[in-house]
Each structure stands twice: as structure tokens, then as C-alpha cells.
XYZ file of N, CA and C in Angstrom:
489
model
N 0.858 -1.129 -0.014
C -0.011 0.035 -0.010
C 0.890 1.218 0.016
N 0.385 2.116 -0.680
C 1.219 3.305 -0.745
C 0.793 4.328 0.294
N 1.580 5.257 0.449
C 1.384 6.256 1.483
C 0.067 7.001 1.355
N -0.313 7.215 0.141
C -1.573 7.941 -0.129
C -2.758 7.114 0.300
N -2.815 5.881 -0.032
C -3.875 5.027 0.314
C -3.942 4.830 1.837
N -2.849 4.709 2.455
C -2.782 4.587 3.824
C -3.334 5.818 4.537
N -2.986 6.969 4.025
C -3.450 8.226 4.587
C -4.936 8.338 4.415
N -5.456 7.963 3.271
C -6.932 7.995 3.000
C -7.633 7.055 3.972
N -7.174 5.844 4.084
C -7.783 4.912 4.993
C -7.784 5.383 6.430
N -6.682 5.938 6.873
C -6.577 6.499 8.175
C -7.545 7.589 8.444
N -7.711 8.480 7.411
C -8.591 9.623 7.502
C -10.078 9.111 7.540
N -10.351 8.180 6.700
C -11.721 7.561 6.682
C -12.011 6.876 7.943
N -11.085 6.160 8.501
C -11.292 5.482 9.816
C -11.482 6.467 10.905
N -10.714 7.512 10.966
C -10.832 8.564 11.957
C -12.190 9.242 11.856
N -12.626 9.528 10.636
C -13.938 10.141 10.405
C -15.023 9.231 10.862
N -14.958 7.968 10.568
C -15.994 6.985 10.995
C -16.052 6.898 12.509
N -14.940 6.877 13.143
C -14.868 6.739 14.621
C -15.447 8.032 15.219
N -15.066 9.179 14.660
C -15.590 10.435 15.168
C -17.074 10.581 15.019
N -17.573 10.187 13.829
C -19.029 10.277 13.557
C -19.769 9.283 14.456
N -19.253 8.108 14.600
C -19.955 7.130 15.449
C -19.937 7.618 16.915
N -18.864 8.208 17.354
C -18.802 8.766 18.699
C -19.806 9.873 18.909
N -19.896 10.736 17.863
C -20.872 11.835 17.933
C -22.286 11.317 17.978
N -22.562 10.262 17.162
C -23.897 9.733 17.174
C -24.223 9.037 18.554
N -23.274 8.435 19.145
C -23.449 7.791 20.440
C -23.774 8.877 21.479
N -23.097 9.999 21.447
C -23.341 11.082 22.452
C -24.771 11.599 22.279
N -25.240 11.660 21.036
C -26.602 12.175 20.789
C -27.566 11.174 21.301
N -27.370 9.866 21.120
C -28.306 8.891 21.623
C -28.340 8.936 23.123
N -27.144 9.058 23.743
C -27.108 9.023 25.220
C -27.808 10.325 25.763
N -27.557 11.463 25.077
C -28.193 12.705 25.567
C -29.676 12.599 25.405
N -30.141 11.996 24.343
C -31.589 11.845 24.163
C -32.120 10.912 25.242
N -31.390 9.842 25.500
C -31.826 8.876 26.450
C -31.736 9.432 27.867
N -30.832 10.293 28.118
C -30.681 10.813 29.512
C -31.654 11.967 29.863
N -32.356 12.463 28.873
C -33.359 13.486 29.127
C -34.564 12.846 29.817
N -35.111 13.525 30.818
C -36.237 12.885 31.508
C -37.466 12.841 30.578
N -38.310 11.905 30.864
C -39.564 11.811 30.039
C -40.353 13.064 30.228
N -41.002 13.458 29.231
C -41.874 14.667 29.397
C -43.010 14.332 30.420
N -43.407 15.342 31.151
C -44.441 15.155 32.096
C -45.753 14.796 31.396
N -46.525 13.863 32.004
C -47.774 13.543 31.374
C -48.732 14.733 31.316
N -49.591 14.749 30.305
C -50.524 15.863 30.189
C -51.345 15.921 31.475
N -51.652 17.088 32.000
C -52.415 17.177 33.217
C -53.814 16.562 33.000
N -54.232 15.847 34.018
C -55.514 15.208 33.938
C -56.633 16.205 34.281
N -57.711 16.126 33.597
C -58.807 17.082 34.004
C -59.367 16.504 35.298
N -59.577 17.374 36.277
C -60.067 16.931 37.550
C -61.477 16.294 37.401
N -61.612 15.209 38.140
C -62.916 14.533 38.136
C -63.938 15.434 38.820
N -65.124 15.328 38.403
C -66.191 16.137 39.090
C -66.261 15.621 40.512
N -66.412 16.539 41.501
C -66.490 16.095 42.857
C -67.799 15.301 43.095
N -67.657 14.364 43.975
C -68.854 13.550 44.278
C -69.896 14.455 44.957
N -71.134 14.232 44.672
C -72.165 15.073 45.251
C -72.167 14.916 46.781
N -72.325 15.957 47.504
C -72.343 15.919 48.971
C -73.508 15.077 49.422
N -73.284 14.310 50.483
C -74.380 13.479 50.972
C -75.477 14.384 51.570
N -76.684 14.022 51.306
C -77.788 14.849 51.767
C -77.806 14.757 53.339
N -78.170 15.828 53.995
C -78.221 15.878 55.425
C -79.609 16.138 55.865
N -79.866 15.842 57.158
C -81.179 16.125 57.729
C -80.978 16.974 59.012
N -81.983 17.817 59.266
C -81.803 18.658 60.523
C -83.201 18.788 61.091
N -83.215 19.217 62.396
C -84.466 19.540 63.087
C -84.652 20.977 62.968
N -85.739 21.462 62.365
C -85.996 22.882 62.122
C -86.685 23.526 63.272
N -87.602 22.730 63.941
C -88.312 23.340 65.136
C -88.995 22.216 65.937
N -89.325 22.565 67.142
C -90.076 21.641 68.031
C -91.175 22.522 68.732
N -92.403 22.099 68.536
C -93.523 22.742 69.205
C -94.206 21.819 70.137
N -94.598 22.314 71.361
C -95.293 21.523 72.316
C -96.751 21.983 72.350
N -97.592 21.060 72.620
C -99.062 21.356 72.767
C -99.852 20.174 73.232
N -101.148 20.391 73.452
C -102.008 19.285 73.920
C -102.916 18.740 72.837
N -102.711 19.145 71.616
C -103.476 18.607 70.425
C -102.682 18.796 69.162
N -102.851 17.835 68.254
C -102.209 17.988 66.931
C -103.293 17.784 65.888
N -103.037 18.428 64.709
C -103.944 18.265 63.610
C -103.612 17.084 62.760
N -104.300 16.935 61.655
C -104.109 15.797 60.773
C -102.657 15.837 60.086
N -102.074 17.022 60.053
C -100.728 17.132 59.544
C -99.646 16.873 60.582
N -100.040 16.412 61.766
C -99.116 16.132 62.882
C -98.545 17.388 63.542
N -98.971 18.570 63.164
C -98.484 19.781 63.778
C -99.306 20.123 64.949
N -98.689 20.736 65.979
C -99.404 21.180 67.187
C -100.411 22.261 66.788
N -101.689 22.144 67.264
C -102.659 23.130 66.871
C -102.528 24.460 67.613
N -102.153 24.373 68.869
C -101.989 25.594 69.711
C -100.762 25.399 70.566
N -99.559 25.906 70.121
C -98.363 25.733 70.939
C -98.497 26.329 72.318
N -97.967 25.623 73.360
C -98.009 26.118 74.688
C -96.867 25.465 75.478
N -96.553 25.957 76.634
C -95.532 25.378 77.534
C -96.113 25.081 78.905
N -97.441 25.236 79.044
C -98.133 25.023 80.321
C -99.234 23.993 80.112
N -99.313 22.946 80.917
C -100.257 21.915 80.679
C -100.962 21.530 82.003
N -102.133 20.908 81.846
C -102.955 20.404 82.971
C -102.430 19.009 83.277
N -102.544 18.501 84.485
C -102.073 17.164 84.841
C -102.645 16.030 83.949
N -103.851 16.146 83.483
C -104.495 15.113 82.677
C -104.276 15.252 81.164
N -103.507 16.320 80.700
C -103.296 16.493 79.287
C -102.412 15.425 78.653
N -102.646 15.164 77.434
C -101.652 14.405 76.575
C -100.750 15.547 76.026
N -99.490 15.337 76.192
C -98.498 16.368 75.784
C -97.759 15.872 74.546
N -97.845 16.693 73.521
C -97.288 16.313 72.215
C -96.046 17.273 71.946
N -95.072 16.652 71.343
C -93.889 17.333 70.770
C -93.907 17.138 69.246
N -94.208 18.185 68.485
C -94.202 18.030 67.032
C -92.832 18.528 66.529
N -92.063 17.623 65.954
C -90.686 17.876 65.504
C -90.738 18.084 64.021
N -90.362 19.268 63.569
C -90.266 19.563 62.125
C -88.853 19.282 61.673
N -88.726 18.449 60.640
C -87.406 18.141 60.094
C -87.299 18.606 58.661
N -86.081 18.717 58.235
C -85.839 19.216 56.865
C -84.561 18.533 56.343
N -84.592 18.205 55.058
C -83.374 17.628 54.435
C -82.670 18.726 53.603
N -81.354 18.677 53.498
C -80.648 19.670 52.684
C -81.027 19.684 51.251
N -81.326 18.475 50.727
C -81.795 18.361 49.325
C -83.219 17.817 49.461
N -84.206 18.667 49.039
C -85.609 18.221 49.193
C -85.943 16.959 48.437
N -85.168 16.542 47.420
C -85.439 15.354 46.645
C -84.724 14.103 47.233
N -83.898 14.293 48.228
C -83.094 13.208 48.729
C -83.849 12.521 49.887
N -83.582 11.223 50.002
C -84.101 10.448 51.168
C -82.943 10.236 52.109
N -83.119 10.615 53.389
C -82.044 10.500 54.348
C -82.489 9.648 55.519
N -81.843 8.489 55.683
C -82.144 7.633 56.836
C -81.738 8.377 58.131
N -82.597 8.336 59.133
C -82.229 9.005 60.392
C -82.970 8.321 61.550
N -82.463 8.618 62.765
C -83.084 8.152 63.967
C -83.442 9.393 64.772
N -84.701 9.587 64.992
C -85.246 10.752 65.730
C -85.782 10.250 67.079
N -85.427 10.905 68.158
C -85.840 10.382 69.490
C -86.257 11.504 70.389
N -87.099 11.210 71.362
C -87.540 12.155 72.398
C -87.267 11.502 73.772
N -86.718 12.323 74.665
C -86.448 11.852 76.009
C -87.196 12.899 76.907
N -88.178 12.428 77.666
C -88.979 13.327 78.500
C -88.524 13.118 79.976
N -88.192 14.244 80.669
C -87.762 14.118 82.056
C -88.552 15.055 82.958
N -88.614 14.622 84.225
C -89.252 15.453 85.295
C -88.170 16.282 85.924
N -88.541 17.266 86.717
C -87.650 18.335 87.258
C -86.340 17.887 87.790
N -86.191 16.744 88.396
C -84.891 16.279 88.918
C -84.155 15.419 87.954
N -84.540 15.373 86.701
C -83.876 14.496 85.702
C -84.404 13.094 85.626
N -85.442 12.829 86.409
C -86.061 11.512 86.368
C -86.707 11.275 84.981
N -86.339 10.166 84.323
C -86.925 9.922 83.023
C -88.374 9.489 83.108
N -89.214 10.240 82.395
C -90.680 9.940 82.324
C -90.947 8.950 81.194
N -90.321 9.205 80.062
C -90.539 8.329 78.861
C -89.410 8.630 77.858
N -89.026 7.580 77.157
C -88.061 7.675 76.029
C -88.636 6.925 74.888
N -88.441 7.509 73.694
C -88.950 6.858 72.489
C -88.095 7.297 71.293
N -87.785 6.386 70.409
C -86.994 6.672 69.244
C -87.667 6.025 68.049
N -87.520 6.681 66.898
C -88.102 6.193 65.635
C -87.032 6.232 64.512
N -86.902 5.088 63.822
C -86.031 5.093 62.641
C -86.864 5.505 61.452
N -86.429 6.568 60.797
C -87.235 7.171 59.747
C -86.423 7.325 58.481
N -87.100 7.583 57.364
C -86.452 8.031 56.137
C -87.035 9.383 55.902
N -86.220 10.436 56.067
C -86.599 11.809 55.947
C -86.418 12.293 54.479
N -87.391 13.102 53.997
C -87.298 13.668 52.699
C -88.026 15.041 52.647
N -87.286 16.037 52.284
C -87.848 17.383 52.275
C -88.236 17.844 53.699
N -89.323 18.521 53.786
C -89.843 18.955 55.138
C -90.863 17.954 55.646
N -90.847 17.678 56.878
C -91.769 16.679 57.493
C -91.960 16.999 58.987
N -92.964 16.330 59.531
C -93.242 16.517 60.982
C -93.414 15.161 61.600
N -92.766 14.882 62.634
C -92.811 13.664 63.416
C -93.318 14.039 64.828
N -94.300 13.309 65.349
C -94.889 13.648 66.629
C -94.558 12.587 67.658
N -94.150 13.061 68.847
C -93.933 12.228 70.017
C -94.977 12.679 71.063
N -95.404 11.800 71.977
C -96.352 12.158 72.989
C -96.176 11.398 74.267
N -96.622 12.022 75.367
C -96.696 11.401 76.647
C -98.033 11.639 77.246
N -98.535 10.711 78.027
C -99.791 10.915 78.783
C -99.733 10.009 80.014
N -100.486 10.443 80.984
C -100.617 9.609 82.214
C -102.058 9.697 82.672
N -102.758 8.547 82.557
C -104.181 8.524 82.925
C -104.493 9.086 84.280
N -103.664 8.876 85.313
C -103.990 9.432 86.631
C -103.376 10.846 86.827
N -102.841 11.377 85.761
C -102.315 12.788 85.784
C -100.848 12.906 86.129
N -100.181 13.844 85.473
C -98.766 14.137 85.791
C -98.686 14.931 87.045
N -97.633 14.689 87.853
C -97.442 15.563 89.034
C -97.106 16.989 88.599
N -97.530 17.929 89.352
C -97.194 19.362 89.047
C -95.685 19.493 89.127
N -95.167 20.347 88.283
C -93.725 20.608 88.287
C -93.219 20.969 86.917
N -91.899 21.056 86.835
C -91.170 21.399 85.598
C -90.719 20.174 84.921
N -90.880 20.116 83.637
C -90.455 19.028 82.786
C -89.615 19.507 81.624
N -88.968 18.534 80.962
C -88.149 18.847 79.808
C -88.278 17.740 78.803
N -88.210 18.098 77.510
C -88.103 17.082 76.440
C -86.886 17.446 75.638
N -86.023 16.416 75.413
C -84.836 16.584 74.583
C -85.071 15.796 73.310
N -84.863 16.476 72.184
C -85.044 15.802 70.869
C -83.658 15.578 70.351
N -83.427 14.307 69.958
C -82.112 13.994 69.330
C -82.285 13.458 67.931
N -81.280 13.736 67.177
C -81.212 13.331 65.748
C -79.918 12.502 65.619
N -80.060 11.225 65.248
C -78.905 10.313 65.166
C -78.066 10.334 66.415
N -78.682 10.362 67.558
C -78.006 10.217 68.858
C -77.459 11.502 69.450
N -77.597 12.642 68.740
C -77.093 13.931 69.255
C -78.311 14.794 69.615
N -78.316 15.364 70.807
C -79.398 16.224 71.221
C -79.350 17.484 70.378
N -80.430 17.852 69.662
C -80.403 18.991 68.806
C -81.409 20.071 69.240
N -82.389 19.732 70.065
C -83.359 20.689 70.596
C -83.779 20.267 72.008
N -84.048 21.240 72.857
C -84.576 21.004 74.201
C -85.697 22.032 74.447
N -86.769 21.519 75.013
C -87.914 22.380 75.371
C -88.312 22.081 76.819
N -88.518 23.159 77.578
C -88.972 22.989 78.940
C -90.446 23.374 79.018
N -91.176 22.684 79.910
C -92.616 22.983 80.068
C -93.007 22.705 81.474
N -94.217 23.122 81.808
C -94.700 22.967 83.166
C -96.079 22.362 83.240
N -96.314 21.503 84.273
C -97.627 20.973 84.499
C -98.098 21.661 85.794
N -99.311 22.204 85.703
C -99.918 22.899 86.885
C -101.206 22.272 87.276
């Protein structure tokens, strides 16, 4: 081989090694770049809030109408009266049905329990639930209290008197 051929082969070999080394650096640099961040996900719509129930009011009286509401609210009763507590409830979403436990605890002046009663209900929109106590031989004169609880928590208290 002559000097010229050897020089050409050396130059070609050097160029090939240089080009392959450059190509390898490009591949490594492409490979070493972090993956692009995934496209942001659109947030899912939040789940609808669970419907809630609440006690809107409690009225006491000695008579109720066909709608279960007290006809003439009062806090003073005769010993022979039947005493009603009309509990108005409301749900946060009028179209939702909310399972609930509504209870009444009636006590005499020293905290002595006169009567306790609970009802498991399905509440929807506005409604009225009635609790009552009576004593055929008459209630003793004094101060009384009724506590209304919703799902185990006292939410309303009313005091009344028997004379």
C-alpha cells in the first residue's frame, strides 16, 4: 500500500470513529433526558355531597292536627293533658331520602326519665314527626323537659310546666 492509500484509509477510519462517537453522544443525551411530564388530567367532578337532615323546630301542645303539627303551641299543661312534641325536620336536598333516627327523652324536674322513644325514619324534604306522653292518673305538678335527638345527638330542648 502506498502512502496515499494509507493516509486515506486512516482519515476515513478517523472520520468514521468520530461520527460514530458523535452519534453515540446524541443517543445518550436523548436517552438521559427525563420523560416529558404527562398531560395534566382534567379533575374529576367532585362527588355530590351526601344529603343531610336537620331539626327545624319543636312545638309543644296538647293537640295535633291531621298534619301532625301542634294546633296551639304552649308550655303549660294540665295534669291530665296528653303532651305532644311536634318535631319539624328538613333535608338539605328536598329530593333526597335521608335515613335518620329521631328520638324524644322526657324528664321530670330532677332529671327522672318519664318516657323515652325513638323512631327510625327516612326523611325527605320537610316533614313533621310527633312524640307524645300521657298519664291517665295525671302528671305531678312541676317542671319538665323534652330533649329531641337526631342520630344520637341532642339538637333541641324544650322546657314545660304541669300545673
